[in-house]
Short mmCIF file of C-alpha atoms in Angstrom, two decimals:
data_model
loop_
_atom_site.label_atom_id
_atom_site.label_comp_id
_atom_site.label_asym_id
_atom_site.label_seq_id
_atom_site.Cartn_x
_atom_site.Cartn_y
_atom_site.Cartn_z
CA UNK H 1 150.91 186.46 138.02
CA UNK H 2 147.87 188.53 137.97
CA UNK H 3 148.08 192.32 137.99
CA UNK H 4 147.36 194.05 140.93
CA UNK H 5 145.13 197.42 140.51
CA UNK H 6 146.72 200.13 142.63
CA UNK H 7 144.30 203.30 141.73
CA UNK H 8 144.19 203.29 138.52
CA UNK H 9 147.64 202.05 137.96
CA UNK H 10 148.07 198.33 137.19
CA UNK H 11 151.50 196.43 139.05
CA UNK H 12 152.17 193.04 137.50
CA UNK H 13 152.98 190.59 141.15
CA UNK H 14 155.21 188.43 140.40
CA UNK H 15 155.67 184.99 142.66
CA UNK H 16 159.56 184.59 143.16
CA UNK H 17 161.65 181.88 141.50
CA UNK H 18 162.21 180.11 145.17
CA UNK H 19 158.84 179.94 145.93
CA UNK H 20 157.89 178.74 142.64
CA UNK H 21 160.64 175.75 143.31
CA UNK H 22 159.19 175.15 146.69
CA UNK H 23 155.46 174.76 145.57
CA UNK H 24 156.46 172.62 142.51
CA UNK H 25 158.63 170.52 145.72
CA UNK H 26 155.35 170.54 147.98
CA UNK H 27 153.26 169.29 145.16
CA UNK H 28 155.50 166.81 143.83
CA UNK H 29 155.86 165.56 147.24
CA UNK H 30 152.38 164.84 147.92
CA UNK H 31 152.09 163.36 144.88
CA UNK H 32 155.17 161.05 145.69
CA UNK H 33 153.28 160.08 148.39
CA UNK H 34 150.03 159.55 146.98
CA UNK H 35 151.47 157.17 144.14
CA UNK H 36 153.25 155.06 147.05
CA UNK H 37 149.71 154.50 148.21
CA UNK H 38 147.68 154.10 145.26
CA UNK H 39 150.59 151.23 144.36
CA UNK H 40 149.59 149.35 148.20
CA UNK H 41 146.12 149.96 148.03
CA UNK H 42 146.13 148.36 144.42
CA UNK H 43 148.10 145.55 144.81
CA UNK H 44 145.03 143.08 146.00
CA UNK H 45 143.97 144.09 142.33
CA UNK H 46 146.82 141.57 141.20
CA UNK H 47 147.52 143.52 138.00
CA UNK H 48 149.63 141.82 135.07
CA UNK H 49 149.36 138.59 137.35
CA UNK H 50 152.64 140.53 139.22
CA UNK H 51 153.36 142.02 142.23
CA UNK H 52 154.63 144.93 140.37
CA UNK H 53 151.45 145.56 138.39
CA UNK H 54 149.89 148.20 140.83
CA UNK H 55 153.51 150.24 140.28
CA UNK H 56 152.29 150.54 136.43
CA UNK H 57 148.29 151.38 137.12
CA UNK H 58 149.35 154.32 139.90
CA UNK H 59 152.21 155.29 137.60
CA UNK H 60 149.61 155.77 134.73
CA UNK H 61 147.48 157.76 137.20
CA UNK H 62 150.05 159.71 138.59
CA UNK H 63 151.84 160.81 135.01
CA UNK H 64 148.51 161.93 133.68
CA UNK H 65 147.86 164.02 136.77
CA UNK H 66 151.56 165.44 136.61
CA UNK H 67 150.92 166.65 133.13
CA UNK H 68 147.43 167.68 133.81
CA UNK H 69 148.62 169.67 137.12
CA UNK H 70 151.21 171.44 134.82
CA UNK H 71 148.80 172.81 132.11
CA UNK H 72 146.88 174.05 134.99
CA UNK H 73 149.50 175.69 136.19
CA UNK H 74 150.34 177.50 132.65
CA UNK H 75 146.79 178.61 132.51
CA UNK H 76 145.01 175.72 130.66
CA UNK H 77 141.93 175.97 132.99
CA UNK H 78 140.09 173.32 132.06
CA UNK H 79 142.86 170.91 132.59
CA UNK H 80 142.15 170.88 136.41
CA UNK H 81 139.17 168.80 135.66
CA UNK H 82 141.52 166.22 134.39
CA UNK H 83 143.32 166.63 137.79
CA UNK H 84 140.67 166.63 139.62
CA UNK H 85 139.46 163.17 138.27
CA UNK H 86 143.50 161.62 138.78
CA UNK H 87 143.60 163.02 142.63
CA UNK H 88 140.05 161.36 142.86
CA UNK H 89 141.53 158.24 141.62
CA UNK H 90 144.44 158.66 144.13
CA UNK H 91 142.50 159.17 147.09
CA UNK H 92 140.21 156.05 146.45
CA UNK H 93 143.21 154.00 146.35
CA UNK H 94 145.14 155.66 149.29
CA UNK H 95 142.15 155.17 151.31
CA UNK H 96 142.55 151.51 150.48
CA UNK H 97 146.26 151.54 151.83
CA UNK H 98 146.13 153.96 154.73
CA UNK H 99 142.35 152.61 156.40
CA UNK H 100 143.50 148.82 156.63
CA UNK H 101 147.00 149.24 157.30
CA UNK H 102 146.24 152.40 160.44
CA UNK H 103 142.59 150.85 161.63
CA UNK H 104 143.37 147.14 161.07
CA UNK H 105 144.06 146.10 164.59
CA UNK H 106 140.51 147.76 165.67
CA UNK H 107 138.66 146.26 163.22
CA UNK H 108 139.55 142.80 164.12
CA UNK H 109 138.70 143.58 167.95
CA UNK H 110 135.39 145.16 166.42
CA UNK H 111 134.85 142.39 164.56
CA UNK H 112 135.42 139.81 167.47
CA UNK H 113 132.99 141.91 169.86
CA UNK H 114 130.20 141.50 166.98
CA UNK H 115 130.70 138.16 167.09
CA UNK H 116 130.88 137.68 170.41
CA UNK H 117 127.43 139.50 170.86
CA UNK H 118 125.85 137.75 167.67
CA UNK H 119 126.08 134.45 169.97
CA UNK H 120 125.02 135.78 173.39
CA UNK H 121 122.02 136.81 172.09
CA UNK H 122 121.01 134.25 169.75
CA UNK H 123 122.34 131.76 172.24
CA UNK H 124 119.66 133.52 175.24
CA UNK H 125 117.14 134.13 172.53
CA UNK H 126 117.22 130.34 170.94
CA UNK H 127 116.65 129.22 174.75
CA UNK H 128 113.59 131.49 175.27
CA UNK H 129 112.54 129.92 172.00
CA UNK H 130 112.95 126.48 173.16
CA UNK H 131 111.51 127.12 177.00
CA UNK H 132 107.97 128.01 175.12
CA UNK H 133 108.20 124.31 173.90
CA UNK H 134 107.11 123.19 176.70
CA UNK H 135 107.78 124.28 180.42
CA UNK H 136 107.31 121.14 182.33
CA UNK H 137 110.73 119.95 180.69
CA UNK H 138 112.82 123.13 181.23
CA UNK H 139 113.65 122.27 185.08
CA UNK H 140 115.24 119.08 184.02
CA UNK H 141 117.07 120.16 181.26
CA UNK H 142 118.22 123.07 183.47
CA UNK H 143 119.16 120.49 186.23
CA UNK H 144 121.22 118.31 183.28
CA UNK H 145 123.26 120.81 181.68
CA UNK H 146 124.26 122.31 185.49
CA UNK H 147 125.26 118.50 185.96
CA UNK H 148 126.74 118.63 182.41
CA UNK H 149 128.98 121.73 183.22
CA UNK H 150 130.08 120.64 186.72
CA UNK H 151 131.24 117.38 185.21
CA UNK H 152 132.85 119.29 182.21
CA UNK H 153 134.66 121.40 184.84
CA UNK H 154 135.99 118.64 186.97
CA UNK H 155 137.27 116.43 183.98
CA UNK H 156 139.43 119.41 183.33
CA UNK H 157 140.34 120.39 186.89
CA UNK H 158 141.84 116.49 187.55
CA UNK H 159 143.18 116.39 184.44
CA UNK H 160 144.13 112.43 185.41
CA UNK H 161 143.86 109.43 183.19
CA UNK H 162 140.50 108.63 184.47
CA UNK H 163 137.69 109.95 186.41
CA UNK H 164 138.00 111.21 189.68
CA UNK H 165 135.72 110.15 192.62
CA UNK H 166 133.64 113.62 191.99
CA UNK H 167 133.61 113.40 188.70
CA UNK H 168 132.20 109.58 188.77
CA UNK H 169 129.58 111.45 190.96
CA UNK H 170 128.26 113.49 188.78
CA UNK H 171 128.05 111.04 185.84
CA UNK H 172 125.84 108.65 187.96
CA UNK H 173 123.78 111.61 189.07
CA UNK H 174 123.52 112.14 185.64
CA UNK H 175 122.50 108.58 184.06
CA UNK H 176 120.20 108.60 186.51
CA UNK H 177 118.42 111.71 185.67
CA UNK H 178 118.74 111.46 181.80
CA UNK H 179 118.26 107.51 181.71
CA UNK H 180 121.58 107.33 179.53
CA UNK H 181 124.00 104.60 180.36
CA UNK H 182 127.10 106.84 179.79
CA UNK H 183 130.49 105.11 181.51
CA UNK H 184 134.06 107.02 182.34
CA UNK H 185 135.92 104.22 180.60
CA UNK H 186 139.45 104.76 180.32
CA UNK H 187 141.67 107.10 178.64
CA UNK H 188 145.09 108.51 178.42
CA UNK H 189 146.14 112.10 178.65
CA UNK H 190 149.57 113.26 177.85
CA UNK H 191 148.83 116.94 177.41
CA UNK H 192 146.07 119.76 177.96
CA UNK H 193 145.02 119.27 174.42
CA UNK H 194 144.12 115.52 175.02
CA UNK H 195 142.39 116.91 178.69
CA UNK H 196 141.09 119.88 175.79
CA UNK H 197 140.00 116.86 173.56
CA UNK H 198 138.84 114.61 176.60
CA UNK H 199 136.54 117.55 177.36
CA UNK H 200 135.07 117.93 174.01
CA UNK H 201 133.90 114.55 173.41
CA UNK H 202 132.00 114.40 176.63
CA UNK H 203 130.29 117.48 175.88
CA UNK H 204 128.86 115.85 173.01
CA UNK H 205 128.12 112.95 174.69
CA UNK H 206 126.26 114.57 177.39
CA UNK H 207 124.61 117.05 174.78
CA UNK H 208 123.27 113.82 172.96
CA UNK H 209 122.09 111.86 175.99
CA UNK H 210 120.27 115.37 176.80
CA UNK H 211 118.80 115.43 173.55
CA UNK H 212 117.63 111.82 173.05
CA UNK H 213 115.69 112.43 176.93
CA UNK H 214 114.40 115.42 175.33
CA UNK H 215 112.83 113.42 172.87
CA UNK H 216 111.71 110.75 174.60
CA UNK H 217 109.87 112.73 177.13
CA UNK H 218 108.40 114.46 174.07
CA UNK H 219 107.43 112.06 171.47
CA UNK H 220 104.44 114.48 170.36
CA UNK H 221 105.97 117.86 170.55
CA UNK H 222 106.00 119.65 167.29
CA UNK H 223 110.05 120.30 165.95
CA UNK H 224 110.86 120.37 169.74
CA UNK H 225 113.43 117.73 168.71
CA UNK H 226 115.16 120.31 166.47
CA UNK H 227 114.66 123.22 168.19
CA UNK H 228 116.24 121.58 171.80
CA UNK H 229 118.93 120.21 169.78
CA UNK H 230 119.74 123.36 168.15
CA UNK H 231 119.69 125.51 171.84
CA UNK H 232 122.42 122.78 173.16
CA UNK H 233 124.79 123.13 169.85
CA UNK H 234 124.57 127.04 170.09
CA UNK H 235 124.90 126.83 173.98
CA UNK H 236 128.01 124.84 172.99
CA UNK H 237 129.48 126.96 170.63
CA UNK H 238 128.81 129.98 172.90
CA UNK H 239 130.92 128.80 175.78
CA UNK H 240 133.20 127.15 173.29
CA UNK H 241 134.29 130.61 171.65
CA UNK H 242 133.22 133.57 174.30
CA UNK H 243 136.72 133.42 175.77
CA UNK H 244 138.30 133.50 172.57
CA UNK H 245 136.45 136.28 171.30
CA UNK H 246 136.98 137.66 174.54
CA UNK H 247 140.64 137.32 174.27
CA UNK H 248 140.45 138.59 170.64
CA UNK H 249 139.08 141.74 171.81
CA UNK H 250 141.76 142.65 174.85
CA UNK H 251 144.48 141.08 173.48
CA UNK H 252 147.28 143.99 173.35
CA UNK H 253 149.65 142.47 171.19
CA UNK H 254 150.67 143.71 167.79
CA UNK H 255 149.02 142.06 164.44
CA UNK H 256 150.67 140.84 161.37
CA UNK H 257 148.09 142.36 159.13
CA UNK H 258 150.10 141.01 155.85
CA UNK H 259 147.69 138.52 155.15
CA UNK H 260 144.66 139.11 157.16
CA UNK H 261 142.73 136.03 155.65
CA UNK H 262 144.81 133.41 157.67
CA UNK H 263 145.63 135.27 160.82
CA UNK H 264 144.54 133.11 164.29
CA UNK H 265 142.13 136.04 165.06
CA UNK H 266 140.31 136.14 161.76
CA UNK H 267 140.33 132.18 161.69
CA UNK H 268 138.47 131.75 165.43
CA UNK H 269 135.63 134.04 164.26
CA UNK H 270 135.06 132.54 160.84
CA UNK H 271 134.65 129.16 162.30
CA UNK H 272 132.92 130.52 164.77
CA UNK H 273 130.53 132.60 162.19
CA UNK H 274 130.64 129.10 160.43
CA UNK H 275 128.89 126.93 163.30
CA UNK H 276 126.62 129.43 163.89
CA UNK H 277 125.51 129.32 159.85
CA UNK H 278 125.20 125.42 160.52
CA UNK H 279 122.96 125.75 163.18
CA UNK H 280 120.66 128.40 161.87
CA UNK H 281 120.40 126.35 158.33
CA UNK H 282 119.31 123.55 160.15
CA UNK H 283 117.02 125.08 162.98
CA UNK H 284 114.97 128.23 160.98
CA UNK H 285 112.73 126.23 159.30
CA UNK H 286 111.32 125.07 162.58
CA UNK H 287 111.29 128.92 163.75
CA UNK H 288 109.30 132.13 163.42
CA UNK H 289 110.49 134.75 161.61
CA UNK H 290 111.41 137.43 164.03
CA UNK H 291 113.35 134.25 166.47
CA UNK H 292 115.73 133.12 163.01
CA UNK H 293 119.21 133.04 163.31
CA UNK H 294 121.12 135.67 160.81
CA UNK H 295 122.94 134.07 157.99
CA UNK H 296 127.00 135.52 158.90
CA UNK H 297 127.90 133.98 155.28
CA UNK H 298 125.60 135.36 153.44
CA UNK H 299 125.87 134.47 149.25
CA UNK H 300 124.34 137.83 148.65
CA UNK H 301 126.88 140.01 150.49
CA UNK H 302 130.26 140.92 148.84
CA UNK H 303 131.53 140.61 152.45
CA UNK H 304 130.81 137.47 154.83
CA UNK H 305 131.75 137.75 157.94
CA UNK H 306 134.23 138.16 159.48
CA UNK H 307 134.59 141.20 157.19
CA UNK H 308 138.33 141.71 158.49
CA UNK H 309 139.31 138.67 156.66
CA UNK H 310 139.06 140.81 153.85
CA UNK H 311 141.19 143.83 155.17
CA UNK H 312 142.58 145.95 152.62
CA UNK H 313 140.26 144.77 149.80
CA UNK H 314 138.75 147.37 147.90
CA UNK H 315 135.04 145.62 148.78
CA UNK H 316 135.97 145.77 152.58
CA UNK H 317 137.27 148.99 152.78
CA UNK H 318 134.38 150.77 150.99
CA UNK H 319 131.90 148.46 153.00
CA UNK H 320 133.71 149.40 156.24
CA UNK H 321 134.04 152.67 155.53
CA UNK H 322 130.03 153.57 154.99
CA UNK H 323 129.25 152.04 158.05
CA UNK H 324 131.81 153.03 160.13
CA UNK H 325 131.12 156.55 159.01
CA UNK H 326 130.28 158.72 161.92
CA UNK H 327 133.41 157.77 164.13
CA UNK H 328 135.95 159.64 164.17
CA UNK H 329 138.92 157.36 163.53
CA UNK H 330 136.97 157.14 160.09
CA UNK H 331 137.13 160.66 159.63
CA UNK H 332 141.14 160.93 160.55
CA UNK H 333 141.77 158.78 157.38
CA UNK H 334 139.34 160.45 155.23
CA UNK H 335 140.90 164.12 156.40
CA UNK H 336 144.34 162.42 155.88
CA UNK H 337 143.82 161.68 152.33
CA UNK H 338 142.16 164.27 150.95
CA UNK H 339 144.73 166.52 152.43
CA UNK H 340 147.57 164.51 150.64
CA UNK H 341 145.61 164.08 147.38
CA UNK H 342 143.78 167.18 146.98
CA UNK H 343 144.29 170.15 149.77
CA UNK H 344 147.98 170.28 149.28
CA UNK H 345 147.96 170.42 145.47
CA UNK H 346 145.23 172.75 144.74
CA UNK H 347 146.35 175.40 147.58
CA UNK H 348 149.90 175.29 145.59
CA UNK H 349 147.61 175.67 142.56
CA UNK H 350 145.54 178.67 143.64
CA UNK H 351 149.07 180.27 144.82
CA UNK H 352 150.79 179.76 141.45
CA UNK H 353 148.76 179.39 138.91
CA UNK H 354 149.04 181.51 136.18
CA UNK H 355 152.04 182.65 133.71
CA UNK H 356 154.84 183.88 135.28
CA UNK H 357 155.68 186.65 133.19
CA UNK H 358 152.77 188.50 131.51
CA UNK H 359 149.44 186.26 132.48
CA UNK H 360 149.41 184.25 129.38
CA UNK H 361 146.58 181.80 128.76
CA UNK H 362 146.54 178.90 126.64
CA UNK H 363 143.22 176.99 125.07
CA UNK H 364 143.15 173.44 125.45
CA UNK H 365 142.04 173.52 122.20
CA UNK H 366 144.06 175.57 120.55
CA UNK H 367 147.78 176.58 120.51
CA UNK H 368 147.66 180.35 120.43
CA UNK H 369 148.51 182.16 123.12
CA UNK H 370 145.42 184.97 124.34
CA UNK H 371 147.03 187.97 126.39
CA UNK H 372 145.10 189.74 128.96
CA UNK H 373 147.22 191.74 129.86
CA UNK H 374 145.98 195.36 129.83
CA UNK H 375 148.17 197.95 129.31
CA UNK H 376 148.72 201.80 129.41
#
């Protein structure tokens, strides 16, 4: 290695053979693991239409910055630019194995909460909207859906082929009030998802009958029509999905996060996301600018929500990453990389470079050997 002034006599320090073995071991190492990850976070790249194309890419990355790292080691300074730029390359990739694979689960609860808030405030906001129409309606639509709800609720607490004598109650109250001539009729239930599919279909029915008062009451109101109709479909979709976001978000149980794109969890908010895209598209037009509904699907965006059903795509995790920036969990993986891909290496680099005998440098350019070492 370098020689050491002592006064004005010059000692050569020389790194021993075992810790030259061990720092090659430590750096190989880290590069073992960063071409395991670079391979996983390529894979969604689907090179040489085979699974095993992302072997050949982070095998090509990781030779080059083998040889590179080796040159550097000899001397050849300018060949840890050409490291540099391979471990660059490494990280990037093993960012896109180790941030989906270690913050996967969260993101999915994340992404359920966003949605989750998305509706409950568009949902409260829409209704504001649709109150201004005109106030003198408000107190009987209020009055319908509360008879809409309790009817809802006692069709699924009977859970019997027909209605029961409260629900038959609260249909009558309702006719009455909405000038509808809705009747029970007949129907057979075998299991909760005929009561689940009972339930549904009345919901639309009543939504409908509320709608069609709405407009008769209203003949001359300007895009009240749409407006109403869109704050009962959002309303719908609200309580439809709430507890299934809800459930998203405390749901302990591990994820399969092999294929992100059809997991239950992903599916529930992209339909959700879905109907609320329907509803804005039809409703905005009719709607100031500051009370419009956000398009979730979005042609412009690389990423349509929910983002998570792209997890472990190179988009996702660069779009995740920037704006999940400033937490810490963000951080750990960043740290976590960098120390794999580029702290390791270089402080074996800075501890060994050099020749070992006589401090030996070789051009890049050229093959002669330069010696700098000064002697007696």
């Amino acid at each position: 290695m370098k020689n050491k002034r002592v006064g004005s006599v010059e000692q050569e320090v020389k790194v021993p053979a075992w810790i030259q073995i061990l720092g090659w071991l430590i750096s190989l190492s880290a590069f073992a693991v960063g071409f395991w990850h670079a391979h996983l976070g390529l894979k969604q790249f689907g090179f040489l239409s085979s699974q095993y194309g992302s072997f050949v890419i982070a095998g090509l990355i990781l030779m080059v910055l083998i040889v590179a790292y080796n040159r550097a080691m000899l001397g050849v300074k300018s060949a840890i630019y050409f490291y540099l730029i391979c471990a660059l390359f490494m990280f990037i990739f093993n960012m896109n194995s180790f941030y989906p694979t270690y913050l996967g689960e969260k993101l999915i609860k994340e992404d359920a909460s966003a949605m989750k808030d998305t509706l409950t405030k568009y949902t409260a906001k829409l209704k504001g909207v649709s109150e201004k129409q005109d106030g003198s309606t408000i107190k009987t639509i209020g009055i319908l859906n509360d008879i809409k709800e309790s009817l809802l609720n006692e069709i699924e607490g009977t859970g019997i082929n027909d209605f029961g004598p409260k629900a038959q109650g609260f249909l009558i109250d309702f006719n009455r009030m909405a000038g509808s001539d809705l009747s029970s009729g007949s129907e057979t239930i075998g299991t909760s998802k005929d009561l689940a599919a009972k339930k549904n279909r009345w919901r639309s029915k009543l939504d409908a009958a509320i709608r069609n008062w709405y407009i008769a009451s209203n003949p001359n109101l300007k895009n009240g029509a749409e407006i109403i109709t869109a704050n009962l479909k959002l309303d719908s979709v609200n309580k439809a999905y709430a507890p299934l976001l809800e459930n998203i978000m405390t749901d302990t149980a591990t994820i399969d996060l092999s294929n992100p794109s059809k997991l239950k969890q992903v599916v529930t908010m992209g339909q959700a996301a879905s109907q609320f895209d329907i509803i804005g598209k039809g409703v905005n037009e009719f709607l100031a600018k500051k009370d419009q509904l956000p398009k979730l699907n979005d042609e412009v965006n690389q990423v349509a929500f929910p983002p998570t059903k792209e997890l472990g795509r190179f988009a996702h995790t660069i779009s995740s990453v920037k704006q999940r920036i400033n937490k810490i969990d963000t951080w750990g993986i960043i740290i976590l990389c960098l120390f794999i891909d580029i702290v390791v290496p270089l402080a074996i680099y800075f501890m060994l470079r050099g020749n070992k005998n006589n401090e030996e440098f070789t051009s890049v350019f050229k093959g002669r050997k330069r010696n700098f070492t000064h002697n007696d």
